[in-house]
Coordinates of C-alpha atoms in Angstrom, one line a residue:
M1 CA 0.0 0.0 0.0
K2 CA 2.9 2.4 0.8
K3 CA 4.4 1.8 -2.7
L4 CA 1.0 2.5 -4.3
L5 CA 0.6 5.7 -2.3
A6 CA 4.1 6.8 -3.3
I7 CA 3.3 6.2 -7.0
I8 CA 0.0 8.2 -6.7
L9 CA 2.0 11.0 -5.1
I10 CA 4.4 10.9 -8.0
F11 CA 1.5 11.1 -10.4
M12 CA 0.2 14.2 -8.7
M13 CA 3.5 15.9 -8.8
L14 CA 4.0 14.9 -12.4
L15 CA 0.5 16.2 -13.4
S16 CA 1.4 19.5 -11.7
I17 CA 4.6 19.8 -13.7
G18 CA 2.8 18.9 -16.9
A19 CA 0.2 21.5 -16.3
C20 CA 2.9 24.2 -15.8
S21 CA 5.1 23.2 -18.6
S22 CA 5.1 24.7 -22.1
D23 CA 6.2 22.8 -25.2
D24 CA 9.6 24.1 -25.9
S25 CA 10.9 21.0 -27.6
S26 CA 11.3 22.4 -31.1
E27 CA 14.8 22.6 -32.6
E28 CA 14.5 26.3 -32.9
S29 CA 13.8 26.8 -29.2
V30 CA 16.6 24.4 -28.2
S31 CA 19.1 26.3 -30.2
K32 CA 18.0 29.6 -28.7
T33 CA 18.0 28.3 -25.2
N34 CA 21.5 26.9 -25.5
E35 CA 22.9 30.0 -27.1
E36 CA 21.5 32.0 -24.2
K37 CA 23.2 29.6 -21.8
S38 CA 26.6 29.6 -23.3
N39 CA 29.4 30.2 -20.8
D40 CA 31.3 33.5 -21.5
D41 CA 33.7 33.5 -18.5
G42 CA 36.1 30.9 -20.0
E43 CA 35.3 28.4 -17.2
P44 CA 34.0 25.0 -18.1
T45 CA 30.2 24.7 -18.1
K46 CA 29.1 22.6 -15.1
I47 CA 26.7 19.8 -15.9
V48 CA 24.8 18.9 -12.7
F49 CA 24.6 15.1 -13.0
W50 CA 22.5 12.9 -10.7
G51 CA 23.1 9.2 -10.7
L52 CA 26.8 8.8 -11.5
N53 CA 28.8 8.2 -8.3
P54 CA 32.5 8.9 -8.8
E55 CA 33.1 7.5 -5.2
Q56 CA 31.8 4.1 -6.0
I57 CA 34.8 1.9 -5.5
G58 CA 35.8 -0.2 -8.5
S59 CA 33.0 1.2 -10.7
G60 CA 35.3 3.1 -13.1
N61 CA 33.0 6.1 -12.8
K62 CA 35.8 8.5 -11.6
E63 CA 38.0 7.5 -14.5
M64 CA 35.2 7.9 -17.0
I65 CA 34.4 11.4 -15.7
E66 CA 38.1 12.4 -15.9
A67 CA 38.3 11.1 -19.5
F68 CA 35.2 13.1 -20.4
H69 CA 36.9 16.3 -19.0
E70 CA 39.9 15.6 -21.2
A71 CA 37.8 15.0 -24.3
Y72 CA 35.5 18.0 -23.6
P73 CA 37.7 20.7 -21.8
N74 CA 34.8 23.2 -22.0
L75 CA 32.5 21.0 -20.0
E76 CA 32.6 19.6 -16.4
I77 CA 30.5 16.9 -15.0
D78 CA 29.4 17.9 -11.5
A79 CA 28.3 14.6 -10.0
Q80 CA 26.0 15.2 -7.1
S81 CA 24.2 13.2 -4.5
T82 CA 20.5 13.6 -4.5
P83 CA 19.5 16.6 -2.3
G84 CA 17.5 15.7 0.8
T85 CA 18.7 12.1 1.0
E86 CA 21.1 10.7 3.6
G87 CA 24.8 10.1 3.0
N88 CA 26.3 9.9 -0.5
N89 CA 23.1 8.9 -2.3
Y90 CA 23.7 9.3 -6.0
S91 CA 20.7 7.3 -6.9
T92 CA 17.6 9.2 -8.3
Q93 CA 15.4 6.2 -7.7
D94 CA 13.8 8.2 -4.9
V95 CA 11.9 9.8 -7.7
T96 CA 10.1 12.2 -5.4
K97 CA 13.4 14.1 -5.0
L98 CA 13.9 14.4 -8.7
L99 CA 10.2 15.5 -9.2
A100 CA 10.5 18.1 -6.4
A101 CA 13.6 19.6 -8.1
I102 CA 11.8 19.7 -11.4
A103 CA 8.7 21.3 -9.9
A104 CA 10.9 23.9 -8.1
G105 CA 12.6 24.9 -11.3
N106 CA 16.0 23.7 -10.2
P107 CA 16.5 20.3 -11.7
P108 CA 19.8 18.6 -12.5
D109 CA 21.0 18.7 -16.1
V110 CA 21.1 15.0 -16.2
A111 CA 19.4 12.3 -14.2
V112 CA 19.4 8.5 -14.2
L113 CA 16.1 6.6 -14.6
D114 CA 15.1 3.0 -14.8
R115 CA 14.1 2.8 -18.5
F116 CA 10.6 1.5 -17.8
M117 CA 9.8 4.6 -15.8
V118 CA 10.9 7.1 -18.6
S119 CA 7.5 7.2 -20.4
Q120 CA 5.8 7.8 -17.0
F121 CA 7.9 11.0 -16.6
A122 CA 7.8 12.0 -20.3
S123 CA 4.1 11.7 -20.7
R124 CA 3.6 14.3 -17.9
G125 CA 6.0 16.9 -19.2
A126 CA 8.8 16.2 -16.7
L127 CA 11.5 15.5 -19.3
S128 CA 12.9 17.1 -22.4
P129 CA 12.8 15.1 -25.7
L130 CA 16.2 14.4 -27.0
D131 CA 15.3 14.4 -30.7
P132 CA 16.3 18.0 -31.4
Y133 CA 19.8 17.4 -29.8
M134 CA 20.2 14.1 -31.8
D135 CA 19.3 16.0 -35.0
Q136 CA 21.7 18.8 -34.3
S137 CA 24.6 16.5 -33.6
D138 CA 24.0 13.9 -36.4
F139 CA 23.5 11.3 -33.7
D140 CA 22.4 7.8 -34.7
I141 CA 20.0 6.3 -32.1
N142 CA 19.9 3.2 -34.2
E143 CA 23.3 2.2 -32.9
Y144 CA 21.5 1.3 -29.6
E145 CA 19.7 -2.0 -29.2
G146 CA 16.2 -1.5 -30.6
Y147 CA 14.3 -2.7 -27.6
T148 CA 16.2 -0.3 -25.3
V149 CA 15.2 2.6 -27.6
D150 CA 11.6 1.5 -27.7
E151 CA 11.5 1.5 -24.0
V152 CA 12.5 5.2 -23.8
T153 CA 10.3 6.3 -26.7
F154 CA 6.9 7.8 -26.0
D155 CA 4.6 9.7 -28.4
S156 CA 7.2 9.1 -31.2
K157 CA 9.9 11.0 -29.3
V158 CA 13.1 9.7 -27.6
W159 CA 13.3 10.9 -23.9
A160 CA 16.5 9.2 -22.7
L161 CA 19.7 7.4 -23.8
P162 CA 20.0 3.8 -22.7
T163 CA 23.2 2.8 -20.9
G164 CA 23.6 -0.8 -19.9
T165 CA 21.1 -3.5 -20.6
D166 CA 20.7 -7.0 -19.2
T167 CA 19.2 -10.3 -20.2
R168 CA 17.7 -13.1 -18.1
I169 CA 18.9 -16.7 -18.8
L170 CA 18.8 -20.1 -17.2
Y171 CA 21.7 -21.1 -15.0
W172 CA 22.2 -24.7 -14.0
N173 CA 24.7 -26.3 -11.6
K174 CA 26.2 -29.3 -13.3
E175 CA 27.3 -30.9 -10.0
A176 CA 23.8 -30.7 -8.6
F177 CA 22.5 -32.3 -11.8
R178 CA 24.9 -35.2 -11.4
N179 CA 24.0 -35.7 -7.8
A180 CA 20.3 -35.9 -8.7
G181 CA 20.9 -38.4 -11.5
L182 CA 20.4 -35.8 -14.3
D183 CA 22.5 -35.4 -17.4
P184 CA 24.5 -32.2 -16.7
E185 CA 24.8 -31.5 -20.5
K186 CA 21.0 -31.5 -21.0
P187 CA 19.2 -28.5 -19.5
P188 CA 15.4 -28.5 -19.4
K189 CA 13.9 -27.1 -22.6
T190 CA 10.2 -26.7 -21.7
W191 CA 8.2 -25.7 -18.6
D192 CA 7.2 -29.3 -18.0
E193 CA 10.9 -30.4 -18.1
L194 CA 11.8 -27.5 -15.8
L195 CA 9.3 -28.7 -13.2
E196 CA 10.3 -32.3 -13.6
Y197 CA 14.0 -31.5 -13.1
S198 CA 13.2 -29.3 -10.2
K199 CA 11.4 -32.1 -8.4
K200 CA 14.4 -34.4 -8.8
L201 CA 16.8 -31.7 -7.5
T202 CA 14.7 -30.9 -4.4
A203 CA 15.2 -32.6 -1.1
F204 CA 13.6 -32.2 2.3
D205 CA 14.9 -33.2 5.8
A206 CA 13.1 -35.5 8.2
D207 CA 11.1 -32.5 9.5
G208 CA 9.9 -31.6 6.0
K209 CA 12.2 -28.6 5.8
I210 CA 13.8 -27.8 2.4
E211 CA 17.5 -28.9 2.3
K212 CA 18.0 -28.0 -1.3
I213 CA 15.7 -27.0 -4.2
G214 CA 15.7 -27.4 -7.9
F215 CA 14.0 -24.2 -9.1
I216 CA 12.1 -21.3 -7.6
P217 CA 10.0 -19.5 -10.2
N218 CA 10.7 -16.1 -8.8
Y219 CA 14.2 -16.6 -7.3
G220 CA 16.8 -14.7 -9.3
N221 CA 15.2 -12.2 -11.6
S222 CA 12.5 -13.6 -13.8
W223 CA 9.1 -12.3 -12.6
L224 CA 5.8 -12.9 -14.3
Y225 CA 6.9 -10.7 -17.2
L226 CA 9.2 -13.5 -18.4
Y227 CA 6.7 -16.3 -18.3
G228 CA 3.9 -14.1 -19.6
F229 CA 6.0 -13.0 -22.6
Q230 CA 7.1 -16.6 -23.2
N231 CA 3.4 -17.7 -23.3
G232 CA 2.4 -15.0 -25.8
G233 CA 1.0 -12.4 -23.4
Q234 CA 1.6 -8.7 -23.8
F235 CA 0.3 -7.1 -20.5
L236 CA -0.9 -3.9 -22.4
S237 CA -2.7 -3.2 -25.7
D238 CA -0.7 -1.9 -28.6
D239 CA -2.2 1.6 -28.2
G240 CA -1.3 1.6 -24.5
R241 CA -4.9 2.2 -23.4
T242 CA -6.1 -1.2 -22.2
A243 CA -4.6 -3.3 -19.4
M244 CA -4.2 -6.9 -20.4
L245 CA -2.8 -8.2 -17.1
N246 CA -5.5 -10.9 -16.9
Q247 CA -5.1 -12.1 -20.5
P248 CA -5.5 -15.9 -20.6
E249 CA -1.8 -16.4 -21.6
I250 CA -0.7 -14.5 -18.5
V251 CA -3.1 -16.3 -16.3
E252 CA -1.6 -19.6 -17.5
A253 CA 1.9 -18.3 -16.9
L254 CA 1.0 -17.4 -13.3
E255 CA -0.5 -20.8 -12.8
F256 CA 2.8 -22.3 -14.0
M257 CA 4.6 -20.2 -11.3
V258 CA 2.2 -21.4 -8.7
E259 CA 2.8 -25.0 -9.7
G260 CA 6.6 -24.4 -9.4
Y261 CA 6.1 -23.1 -5.8
D262 CA 3.8 -26.0 -4.9
L263 CA 6.5 -28.5 -5.9
G264 CA 8.7 -27.0 -3.2
G265 CA 6.1 -27.3 -0.6
G266 CA 4.4 -23.9 -1.2
A267 CA 5.4 -20.2 -1.1
E268 CA 5.5 -20.0 2.7
K269 CA 7.9 -22.9 3.1
I270 CA 10.1 -21.7 0.2
N271 CA 10.3 -18.2 1.4
T272 CA 11.2 -19.4 4.9
F273 CA 14.0 -21.4 3.2
K274 CA 15.1 -18.3 1.2
Q275 CA 15.5 -16.2 4.4
D276 CA 18.6 -18.2 5.3
L277 CA 20.2 -17.9 1.9
Q278 CA 23.3 -15.7 1.5
G279 CA 25.0 -13.9 -1.4
G280 CA 28.6 -13.6 -2.6
A281 CA 30.7 -16.6 -2.0
D282 CA 27.8 -18.2 -0.1
D283 CA 25.4 -17.9 -3.0
P284 CA 23.1 -21.0 -2.9
F285 CA 23.5 -21.5 -6.6
I286 CA 27.3 -21.6 -6.3
N287 CA 27.2 -24.1 -3.5
G288 CA 24.6 -26.3 -5.1
I289 CA 21.7 -25.6 -2.7
V290 CA 19.7 -24.1 -5.6
G291 CA 20.2 -26.3 -8.7
M292 CA 18.7 -24.0 -11.3
K293 CA 17.7 -20.3 -11.5
I294 CA 16.7 -17.7 -14.1
D295 CA 18.8 -14.6 -13.4
G296 CA 20.4 -11.7 -15.1
N297 CA 23.8 -11.7 -16.8
W298 CA 25.3 -10.0 -13.8
T299 CA 25.4 -13.4 -12.2
I300 CA 28.3 -14.4 -14.5
G301 CA 30.5 -11.7 -13.0
S302 CA 29.6 -12.9 -9.5
I303 CA 30.6 -16.5 -10.3
A304 CA 33.8 -15.2 -11.9
R305 CA 34.7 -13.5 -8.7
Y306 CA 33.7 -16.0 -6.1
K307 CA 33.9 -19.4 -7.8
P308 CA 35.4 -19.2 -11.3
D309 CA 35.9 -23.0 -11.4
L310 CA 32.2 -23.6 -10.8
D311 CA 30.9 -26.4 -13.0
F312 CA 27.9 -24.6 -14.5
A313 CA 26.3 -23.7 -17.8
C314 CA 23.7 -21.3 -19.2
A315 CA 20.9 -21.4 -21.8
I316 CA 17.9 -19.5 -22.9
A317 CA 15.1 -20.0 -20.3
P318 CA 12.8 -23.0 -21.0
T319 CA 9.7 -22.2 -23.0
P320 CA 6.1 -23.3 -22.4
D321 CA 6.5 -26.0 -25.0
E322 CA 9.0 -27.2 -27.6
N323 CA 7.2 -25.2 -30.4
T324 CA 7.6 -21.8 -28.7
D325 CA 10.3 -19.5 -29.8
P326 CA 12.9 -18.5 -27.1
I327 CA 12.3 -15.2 -25.4
T328 CA 13.8 -13.3 -22.6
W329 CA 13.1 -9.8 -21.2
A330 CA 15.5 -7.1 -20.5
G331 CA 15.7 -4.0 -18.4
G332 CA 18.3 -1.4 -17.6
W333 CA 19.0 2.2 -16.9
S334 CA 19.0 5.4 -19.0
Y335 CA 20.1 9.0 -18.7
C336 CA 17.5 11.7 -19.3
I337 CA 17.4 15.5 -19.3
P338 CA 14.8 16.9 -16.9
K339 CA 12.4 19.6 -18.1
N340 CA 13.9 23.1 -17.8
A341 CA 17.5 21.8 -17.2
K342 CA 19.9 24.8 -17.3
H343 CA 22.4 23.1 -19.5
A344 CA 20.4 20.7 -21.6
K345 CA 22.6 20.7 -24.7
E346 CA 25.8 20.2 -22.6
G347 CA 23.9 17.5 -20.7
F348 CA 23.2 15.7 -23.9
E349 CA 26.9 15.7 -24.8
A350 CA 27.6 14.1 -21.4
I351 CA 25.1 11.3 -21.8
K352 CA 26.2 10.6 -25.3
Y353 CA 29.7 10.0 -23.9
V354 CA 28.8 8.0 -20.8
T355 CA 26.6 5.6 -22.9
T356 CA 29.2 5.0 -25.6
D357 CA 33.0 5.6 -25.4
G358 CA 32.8 6.4 -21.7
M359 CA 31.7 2.8 -21.0
L360 CA 35.0 1.6 -22.4
I361 CA 37.0 3.8 -20.0
Q362 CA 34.7 2.7 -17.2
A363 CA 35.3 -1.0 -18.0
E364 CA 39.1 -0.6 -18.2
A365 CA 39.3 1.0 -14.8
S366 CA 36.9 -1.5 -13.3
A367 CA 38.9 -4.4 -14.8
K368 CA 42.1 -3.0 -13.4
Y369 CA 40.5 -2.7 -9.9
N370 CA 39.1 -6.2 -10.2
K371 CA 42.6 -7.6 -10.9
E372 CA 44.8 -5.5 -8.7
E373 CA 42.6 -4.8 -5.7
Q374 CA 40.4 -7.9 -5.6
G375 CA 42.8 -10.4 -7.0
S376 CA 40.2 -11.7 -9.4
Q377 CA 41.5 -13.7 -12.4
Y378 CA 38.6 -12.8 -14.6
Y379 CA 36.7 -9.6 -15.4
I380 CA 33.2 -9.9 -16.9
P381 CA 31.9 -6.7 -18.5
S382 CA 28.4 -5.5 -18.4
L383 CA 26.2 -5.5 -21.5
A384 CA 26.1 -2.1 -23.2
A385 CA 22.9 -1.0 -25.0
H386 CA 25.1 0.8 -27.5
K387 CA 25.9 -2.0 -30.0
P388 CA 29.4 -0.9 -31.2
T389 CA 30.4 -0.4 -27.5
A390 CA 29.0 -3.9 -26.6
E391 CA 31.0 -5.5 -29.4
K392 CA 34.2 -3.8 -28.3
L393 CA 33.7 -4.9 -24.7
F394 CA 33.1 -8.5 -25.9
E395 CA 36.2 -8.5 -28.0
K396 CA 38.5 -7.1 -25.3
Y397 CA 37.2 -8.9 -22.2
V398 CA 35.4 -12.1 -23.3
E399 CA 36.8 -13.5 -26.6
G400 CA 40.2 -14.3 -25.0
L401 CA 38.8 -15.9 -21.8
D402 CA 40.5 -19.2 -21.0
N403 CA 37.5 -20.2 -18.9
P404 CA 35.0 -22.0 -21.2
A405 CA 32.1 -21.9 -18.7
L406 CA 32.3 -18.2 -18.2
K407 CA 32.9 -17.5 -21.9
D408 CA 30.0 -19.6 -23.0
A409 CA 27.7 -18.2 -20.3
F410 CA 28.5 -14.6 -21.5
Q411 CA 27.9 -15.6 -25.1
V412 CA 24.4 -16.9 -24.2
A413 CA 23.6 -13.7 -22.3
F414 CA 25.0 -11.6 -25.2
D415 CA 23.0 -13.5 -27.9
A416 CA 19.9 -13.3 -25.8
K417 CA 19.7 -9.6 -26.6
S418 CA 18.4 -10.7 -30.0
V419 CA 15.3 -12.2 -28.5
A420 CA 14.8 -9.7 -25.7
L421 CA 11.5 -7.9 -25.0
H422 CA 11.1 -4.9 -22.7
R423 CA 8.4 -4.1 -20.2
P424 CA 5.4 -2.2 -21.5
V425 CA 5.9 1.5 -22.3
S426 CA 3.2 3.1 -20.3
P427 CA 2.4 6.3 -18.4
V428 CA 1.4 3.9 -15.6
G429 CA 4.3 1.5 -15.9
G430 CA 5.1 1.7 -12.2
I431 CA 1.6 0.7 -11.2
L432 CA 1.6 -2.1 -13.8
W433 CA 4.8 -3.4 -12.2
T434 CA 3.4 -3.1 -8.7
E435 CA 0.2 -4.9 -9.6
H436 CA 2.0 -7.7 -11.5
E437 CA 4.2 -8.2 -8.4
R438 CA 1.1 -8.2 -6.1
A439 CA -0.7 -10.7 -8.2
I440 CA 2.3 -13.1 -7.9
D441 CA 2.2 -13.0 -4.1
K442 CA -1.6 -13.3 -3.9
A443 CA -1.5 -16.4 -6.2
I444 CA 1.5 -18.3 -4.8
Y445 CA 0.3 -17.8 -1.2
K446 CA -3.1 -19.1 -2.4
E447 CA -5.0 -16.0 -1.2
L448 CA -6.5 -15.8 -4.6
T449 CA -6.5 -17.9 -7.7
A450 CA -4.2 -16.8 -10.5
Q451 CA -7.3 -15.5 -12.4
E452 CA -8.7 -13.6 -9.4
A453 CA -5.3 -12.1 -8.6
L454 CA -4.8 -10.9 -12.1
D455 CA -8.4 -9.7 -12.5
A456 CA -7.9 -7.5 -9.4
G457 CA -4.6 -6.1 -10.6
N458 CA -6.0 -5.5 -14.1
E459 CA -8.8 -3.4 -12.6
V460 CA -6.4 -1.2 -10.7
V461 CA -4.2 -0.6 -13.8
Q462 CA -7.1 0.1 -16.0
T463 CA -8.5 2.6 -13.6
E464 CA -5.2 4.5 -13.7
L465 CA -5.0 4.2 -17.4
D466 CA -8.5 5.7 -17.9
K467 CA -7.6 8.6 -15.6
F468 CA -4.4 9.3 -17.4
W469 CA -5.8 9.1 -21.0
S470 CA -8.8 11.2 -20.1
D471 CA -6.6 14.0 -18.9
Y472 CA -4.2 13.6 -21.8
D473 CA -6.9 13.6 -24.4
N474 CA -8.5 16.7 -23.0
K475 CA -5.4 18.8 -22.9

């Protein structure tokens, strides 16, 4: 309920901003604004940048910012923590802080946003479209993965530049497979096989407590979005006006998740088991307590650091049946320019850099820290949304790996980008996410059937959609 109230508060602030904003997105007005804001004192123009922490150890952010200053001596990235938050909080995911700054007329020049939230801000006039800046600088947005661009596009305009991306794939522990009598070279291909394997990998003690488990449908990072997409669901109509959370394909996907939990003794028993699970070197997948999981590509880096000799492999997640095409879903971050930013043009130069060449500098510094300070033998890069940058990172850090398991796993994650979908682009994307999450809990804990849980969530989302589009159409 607190999360829903926070979202409603955000909506109210966004509506207020939208009502006060004028449409100054034309190329002419952008040029005029930037001309007026040129720096005449010879000092570099400071770009107030929220969401890029130079103090984050081993991130390479500091080195990337320094390299930007060398490449653009007339510009200076002024990385700031989010005002009003405790400590060195460089995250802008407390979106109320960002919205308050925009509403007060004192926004940063650049801010980071989860990509699926971009349309929510853009549709209410809280961001500046990037199209005029892209046109002026002969910038090719097609060099970014198409699904990442689609996720930051609303009303035929681009509102942010994607930075990293991710893909969700199946990981399986080969030693756990052998111990359960399964062929470690044959991962499950379908949902039925996934549940069958999970049953063989799961064991209980004499008191009925879980000792080890084969697969937990929502452990790692899969969510109903993955299973729904795999089953042909789409969560939202093509015109963005109709919620489809209770579409039959999605109901069936949630029923599959419920069945997966039931195999392990039910959600309550599984979540009690999960409370004792650790991360890092004690990750339950690394030590074989969890035999399979669907998780993001970042897991490969964790294995490289804590257990590089782990006997494991990866594949595209099992599909509903053998005739279904493989699919994953991807998320990631982006950099946007808030409405009325003082140095929007300069901010665009900065986000061009940090989503392209800057990522190479960032990775180089991170790899150096990884080797010299952490003593790690292997460095696994992130997946860049900018395709040429992603290729360069692959060539430099992955092609020459002498660890076949890590190399093959990264290849699977890299290739999965070609079958990746993104979460629906919607002005109520946050509510859609919350209701999809709530429906999972209601169903796996048997408070409601899958159909009832999704019907309830769909009604909430549709109500918010109707409110938004009514206001939008009457502007």
